[in-house]
PDB file of C-alpha atoms and ligand atoms in Angstrom:
ATOM      1  CA  MET A   5    -154.398 -87.900  54.611  1.00  0.00           C
ATOM      2  CA  GLU A   6    -151.866 -85.155  54.121  1.00  0.00           C
ATOM      3  CA  ASN A   7    -148.914 -86.126  51.950  1.00  0.00           C
ATOM      4  CA  LYS A   8    -146.568 -84.309  54.327  1.00  0.00           C
ATOM      5  CA  ASP A   9    -147.439 -86.897  56.959  1.00  0.00           C
ATOM      6  CA  ILE A  10    -146.272 -89.906  54.987  1.00  0.00           C
ATOM      7  CA  VAL A  11    -142.796 -91.001  54.005  1.00  0.00           C
ATOM      8  CA  ILE A  12    -142.179 -90.092  50.374  1.00  0.00           C
ATOM      9  CA  PRO A  13    -139.597 -92.228  48.554  1.00  0.00           C
ATOM     10  CA  ALA A  14    -136.589 -90.556  46.965  1.00  0.00           C
ATOM     11  CA  THR A  15    -137.043 -90.556  43.193  1.00  0.00           C
ATOM     12  CA  ASP A  16    -133.524 -89.419  42.273  1.00  0.00           C
ATOM     13  CA  ASP A  17    -131.689 -92.504  43.502  1.00  0.00           C
ATOM     14  CA  PRO A  18    -129.842 -93.930  40.478  1.00  0.00           C
ATOM     15  CA  ASP A  19    -131.053 -97.459  41.221  1.00  0.00           C
ATOM     16  CA  THR A  20    -134.753 -96.609  41.593  1.00  0.00           C
ATOM     17  CA  ALA A  21    -135.271 -93.483  39.439  1.00  0.00           C
ATOM     18  CA  GLY A  22    -136.357 -95.580  36.446  1.00  0.00           C
ATOM     19  CA  PHE A  23    -139.073 -97.270  38.490  1.00  0.00           C
ATOM     20  CA  TRP A  24    -140.509 -93.950  39.673  1.00  0.00           C
ATOM     21  CA  ALA A  25    -140.286 -92.364  36.215  1.00  0.00           C
ATOM     22  CA  ALA A  26    -142.252 -95.281  34.751  1.00  0.00           C
ATOM     23  CA  ALA A  27    -144.824 -95.143  37.565  1.00  0.00           C
ATOM     24  CA  ARG A  28    -145.434 -91.466  36.766  1.00  0.00           C
ATOM     25  CA  GLU A  29    -146.255 -92.669  33.246  1.00  0.00           C
ATOM     26  CA  ARG A  30    -148.545 -95.354  34.716  1.00  0.00           C
ATOM     27  CA  ARG A  31    -146.228 -98.163  33.705  1.00  0.00           C
ATOM     28  CA  LEU A  32    -144.982-100.886  36.029  1.00  0.00           C
ATOM     29  CA  VAL A  33    -141.361-101.862  35.411  1.00  0.00           C
ATOM     30  CA  VAL A  34    -138.718-104.135  36.880  1.00  0.00           C
ATOM     31  CA  GLN A  35    -135.022-104.270  36.161  1.00  0.00           C
ATOM     32  CA  ARG A  36    -133.718-106.775  33.631  1.00  0.00           C
ATOM     33  CA  CYS A  37    -130.077-107.781  33.501  1.00  0.00           C
ATOM     34  CA  GLY A  38    -128.304-106.621  30.348  1.00  0.00           C
ATOM     35  CA  ASP A  39    -126.183-109.743  30.298  1.00  0.00           C
ATOM     36  CA  CYS A  40    -128.166-112.777  31.499  1.00  0.00           C
ATOM     37  CA  GLY A  41    -131.673-111.306  31.063  1.00  0.00           C
ATOM     38  CA  LYS A  42    -132.852-112.147  34.567  1.00  0.00           C
ATOM     39  CA  MET A  43    -135.519-109.780  35.913  1.00  0.00           C
ATOM     40  CA  ARG A  44    -135.196-108.415  39.420  1.00  0.00           C
ATOM     41  CA  PHE A  45    -137.101-106.336  41.969  1.00  0.00           C
ATOM     42  CA  PRO A  46    -136.594-104.372  44.154  1.00  0.00           C
ATOM     43  CA  PRO A  47    -134.130-102.338  42.103  1.00  0.00           C
ATOM     44  CA  ARG A  48    -130.464-102.748  42.891  1.00  0.00           C
ATOM     45  CA  PRO A  49    -127.173-102.017  41.150  1.00  0.00           C
ATOM     46  CA  ALA A  50    -126.121-105.517  40.170  1.00  0.00           C
ATOM     47  CA  CYS A  51    -127.569-108.837  39.057  1.00  0.00           C
ATOM     48  CA  THR A  52    -126.861-112.084  40.863  1.00  0.00           C
ATOM     49  CA  CYS A  53    -124.666-112.940  37.842  1.00  0.00           C
ATOM     50  CA  GLY A  54    -122.442-110.001  38.823  1.00  0.00           C
ATOM     51  CA  SER A  55    -123.362-107.778  35.887  1.00  0.00           C
ATOM     52  CA  PHE A  56    -124.070-104.070  36.341  1.00  0.00           C
ATOM     53  CA  ALA A  57    -125.650-103.830  32.876  1.00  0.00           C
ATOM     54  CA  MET A  58    -129.391-103.392  33.124  1.00  0.00           C
ATOM     55  CA  GLY A  59    -132.484-101.965  31.567  1.00  0.00           C
ATOM     56  CA  TRP A  60    -136.099-101.493  32.602  1.00  0.00           C
ATOM     57  CA  HIS A  61    -138.680-104.017  31.495  1.00  0.00           C
ATOM     58  CA  GLU A  62    -142.376-103.212  31.524  1.00  0.00           C
ATOM     59  CA  VAL A  63    -144.572-105.889  33.063  1.00  0.00           C
ATOM     60  CA  SER A  64    -148.304-106.332  32.602  1.00  0.00           C
ATOM     61  CA  GLY A  65    -149.350-105.101  36.029  1.00  0.00           C
ATOM     62  CA  ARG A  66    -151.270-108.296  36.673  1.00  0.00           C
ATOM     63  CA  GLY A  67    -150.526-110.452  39.665  1.00  0.00           C
ATOM     64  CA  ARG A  68    -151.811-112.486  42.572  1.00  0.00           C
ATOM     65  CA  VAL A  69    -151.919-111.956  46.305  1.00  0.00           C
ATOM     66  CA  TRP A  70    -148.981-114.043  47.507  1.00  0.00           C
ATOM     67  CA  SER A  71    -149.521-113.018  51.118  1.00  0.00           C
ATOM     68  CA  TYR A  72    -151.141-110.222  53.050  1.00  0.00           C
ATOM     69  CA  GLY A  73    -151.450-108.723  56.480  1.00  0.00           C
ATOM     70  CA  VAL A  74    -153.722-106.307  58.255  1.00  0.00           C
ATOM     71  CA  ALA A  75    -152.416-103.169  59.936  1.00  0.00           C
ATOM     72  CA  HIS A  76    -154.319-102.441  63.130  1.00  0.00           C
ATOM     73  CA  ALA A  77    -152.042 -99.972  64.869  1.00  0.00           C
ATOM     74  CA  PRO A  78    -150.909 -97.069  62.682  1.00  0.00           C
ATOM     75  CA  THR A  79    -147.183 -96.757  62.169  1.00  0.00           C
ATOM     76  CA  LEU A  80    -147.545 -93.093  61.232  1.00  0.00           C
ATOM     77  CA  PRO A  81    -150.129 -90.518  62.334  1.00  0.00           C
ATOM     78  CA  ALA A  82    -151.288 -90.126  58.719  1.00  0.00           C
ATOM     79  CA  PHE A  83    -152.654 -93.670  58.788  1.00  0.00           C
ATOM     80  CA  ALA A  84    -154.474 -93.440  62.122  1.00  0.00           C
ATOM     81  CA  ASP A  85    -157.900 -92.942  60.566  1.00  0.00           C
ATOM     82  CA  LEU A  86    -157.372 -95.726  58.006  1.00  0.00           C
ATOM     83  CA  VAL A  87    -156.768 -98.738  60.246  1.00  0.00           C
ATOM     84  CA  PRO A  88    -157.487-101.520  59.887  1.00  0.00           C
ATOM     85  CA  TYR A  89    -156.232-101.775  56.318  1.00  0.00           C
ATOM     86  CA  VAL A  90    -154.811-104.604  54.246  1.00  0.00           C
ATOM     87  CA  PHE A  91    -151.283-104.579  52.857  1.00  0.00           C
ATOM     88  CA  ALA A  92    -150.244-107.304  50.489  1.00  0.00           C
ATOM     89  CA  VAL A  93    -147.314-108.987  48.828  1.00  0.00           C
ATOM     90  CA  ILE A  94    -148.115-109.294  45.131  1.00  0.00           C
ATOM     91  CA  GLU A  95    -146.578-111.969  42.947  1.00  0.00           C
ATOM     92  CA  LEU A  96    -146.177-110.625  39.403  1.00  0.00           C
ATOM     93  CA  ALA A  97    -147.876-112.657  36.665  1.00  0.00           C
ATOM     94  CA  ASP A  98    -145.031-111.985  34.219  1.00  0.00           C
ATOM     95  CA  ALA A  99    -142.306-112.844  36.700  1.00  0.00           C
ATOM     96  CA  PRO A 100    -143.635-115.079  39.484  1.00  0.00           C
ATOM     97  CA  HIS A 101    -140.272-115.001  41.231  1.00  0.00           C
ATOM     98  CA  LEU A 102    -140.743-111.248  41.793  1.00  0.00           C
ATOM     99  CA  ARG A 103    -143.009-109.793  44.447  1.00  0.00           C
ATOM    100  CA  MET A 104    -144.014-106.245  45.316  1.00  0.00           C
ATOM    101  CA  VAL A 105    -145.457-104.973  48.586  1.00  0.00           C
ATOM    102  CA  GLY A 106    -148.346-102.574  48.314  1.00  0.00           C
ATOM    103  CA  ASN A 107    -151.838-101.644  49.306  1.00  0.00           C
ATOM    104  CA  LEU A 108    -155.064-103.032  47.962  1.00  0.00           C
ATOM    105  CA  ALA A 109    -157.836-100.628  46.995  1.00  0.00           C
ATOM    106  CA  THR A 110    -161.079-100.692  45.042  1.00  0.00           C
ATOM    107  CA  SER A 111    -159.715 -98.056  42.635  1.00  0.00           C
ATOM    108  CA  ALA A 112    -156.644 -95.891  42.149  1.00  0.00           C
ATOM    109  CA  LYS A 113    -158.278 -93.115  44.138  1.00  0.00           C
ATOM    110  CA  ALA A 114    -159.952 -95.225  46.825  1.00  0.00           C
ATOM    111  CA  ALA A 115    -158.599 -95.301  50.360  1.00  0.00           C
ATOM    112  CA  ILE A 116    -156.213 -98.058  51.382  1.00  0.00           C
ATOM    113  CA  ASN A 117    -158.911 -99.423  53.690  1.00  0.00           C
ATOM    114  CA  SER A 118    -161.462 -99.735  50.883  1.00  0.00           C
ATOM    115  CA  VAL A 119    -160.886-103.487  50.533  1.00  0.00           C
ATOM    116  CA  PRO A 120    -161.961-105.193  53.770  1.00  0.00           C
ATOM    117  CA  GLN A 121    -159.872-108.010  55.212  1.00  0.00           C
ATOM    118  CA  ASP A 122    -162.632-110.569  54.757  1.00  0.00           C
ATOM    119  CA  ALA A 123    -162.668-109.842  51.012  1.00  0.00           C
ATOM    120  CA  VAL A 124    -158.991-110.818  50.573  1.00  0.00           C
ATOM    121  CA  ALA A 125    -157.555-114.278  50.060  1.00  0.00           C
ATOM    122  CA  ILE A 126    -154.155-115.589  49.076  1.00  0.00           C
ATOM    123  CA  GLY A 127    -154.188-116.236  45.345  1.00  0.00           C
ATOM    124  CA  ASP A 128    -156.643-113.445  44.505  1.00  0.00           C
ATOM    125  CA  GLU A 129    -155.956-111.898  41.116  1.00  0.00           C
ATOM    126  CA  VAL A 130    -155.074-108.207  41.161  1.00  0.00           C
ATOM    127  CA  THR A 131    -154.273-105.524  38.611  1.00  0.00           C
ATOM    128  CA  VAL A 132    -152.072-102.526  39.231  1.00  0.00           C
ATOM    129  CA  ALA A 133    -153.395 -98.979  39.206  1.00  0.00           C
ATOM    130  CA  PHE A 134    -151.437 -95.808  39.808  1.00  0.00           C
ATOM    131  CA  ARG A 135    -152.011 -93.197  42.471  1.00  0.00           C
ATOM    132  CA  PRO A 136    -150.188 -89.858  42.165  1.00  0.00           C
ATOM    133  CA  VAL A 137    -149.072 -88.777  45.643  1.00  0.00           C
ATOM    134  CA  THR A 138    -146.823 -85.844  44.711  1.00  0.00           C
ATOM    135  CA  ASP A 139    -145.551 -84.403  41.430  1.00  0.00           C
ATOM    136  CA  GLU A 140    -142.639 -86.826  41.642  1.00  0.00           C
ATOM    137  CA  VAL A 141    -144.137 -89.895  43.306  1.00  0.00           C
ATOM    138  CA  THR A 142    -146.867 -92.081  41.879  1.00  0.00           C
ATOM    139  CA  LEU A 143    -147.533 -95.213  43.892  1.00  0.00           C
ATOM    140  CA  PRO A 144    -148.728 -98.484  42.421  1.00  0.00           C
ATOM    141  CA  VAL A 145    -151.820 -99.806  44.202  1.00  0.00           C
ATOM    142  CA  TRP A 146    -153.426-103.176  43.566  1.00  0.00           C
ATOM    143  CA  ILE A 147    -157.050-103.635  42.599  1.00  0.00           C
ATOM    144  CA  PRO A 148    -158.511-107.092  43.329  1.00  0.00           C
ATOM    145  CA  ALA A 149    -160.413-108.631  40.410  1.00  0.00           C
ATOM    146  CA  THR A 150    -163.232-109.275  42.863  1.00  0.00           C
ATOM    147  CA  GLN A 151    -163.591-105.525  43.423  1.00  0.00           C
ATOM    148  CA  SER A 152    -164.948-102.894  41.088  1.00  0.00           C
ATOM    149  CA  GLU A 153    -163.522-102.466  37.625  1.00  0.00           C
ATOM    150  CA  VAL A 154    -160.087-100.859  37.577  1.00  0.00           C
ATOM    151  CA  VAL A 155    -160.421 -97.102  37.272  1.00  0.00           C
ATOM    152  CA  GLN A 156    -157.144 -95.321  36.646  1.00  0.00           C
TER     153      GLN A 156
HETATM  154 ZN1  LIG B 222    -127.490-111.164  35.127  1.00  0.00          ZN
END
């Protein structure tokens, strides 16, 4: 897959820059309200309490498959050779009310179709790994505990 063929997230958005900076350092973070302490994801300017005060809170990178789907038709040409592949909604162990969408893989460097559909179940434990895509963008990917040991 050529990186030019996939959509690369903007890393200079004031609301999300902290997430991408942490991912480059292989840390998974969510926002935490500076007033009420509530954690939130995806990043946004304000808390439900109305406060704009916030900081970044590192989470463990452990979670569970809350739901998943299987892509059969590619949405972009770059993914044509990878279908079918599993995409999942991951519930964070540290903050079960927060979920992240991402790909499952057997390692940080393995293809997004490396975990077959029949090996995935809701509730499976996963651990985050980090995949550099460009100099600016490092994507979290999720390694099922049932797969090989996490290799960063
Ligand atoms: Zn708040």
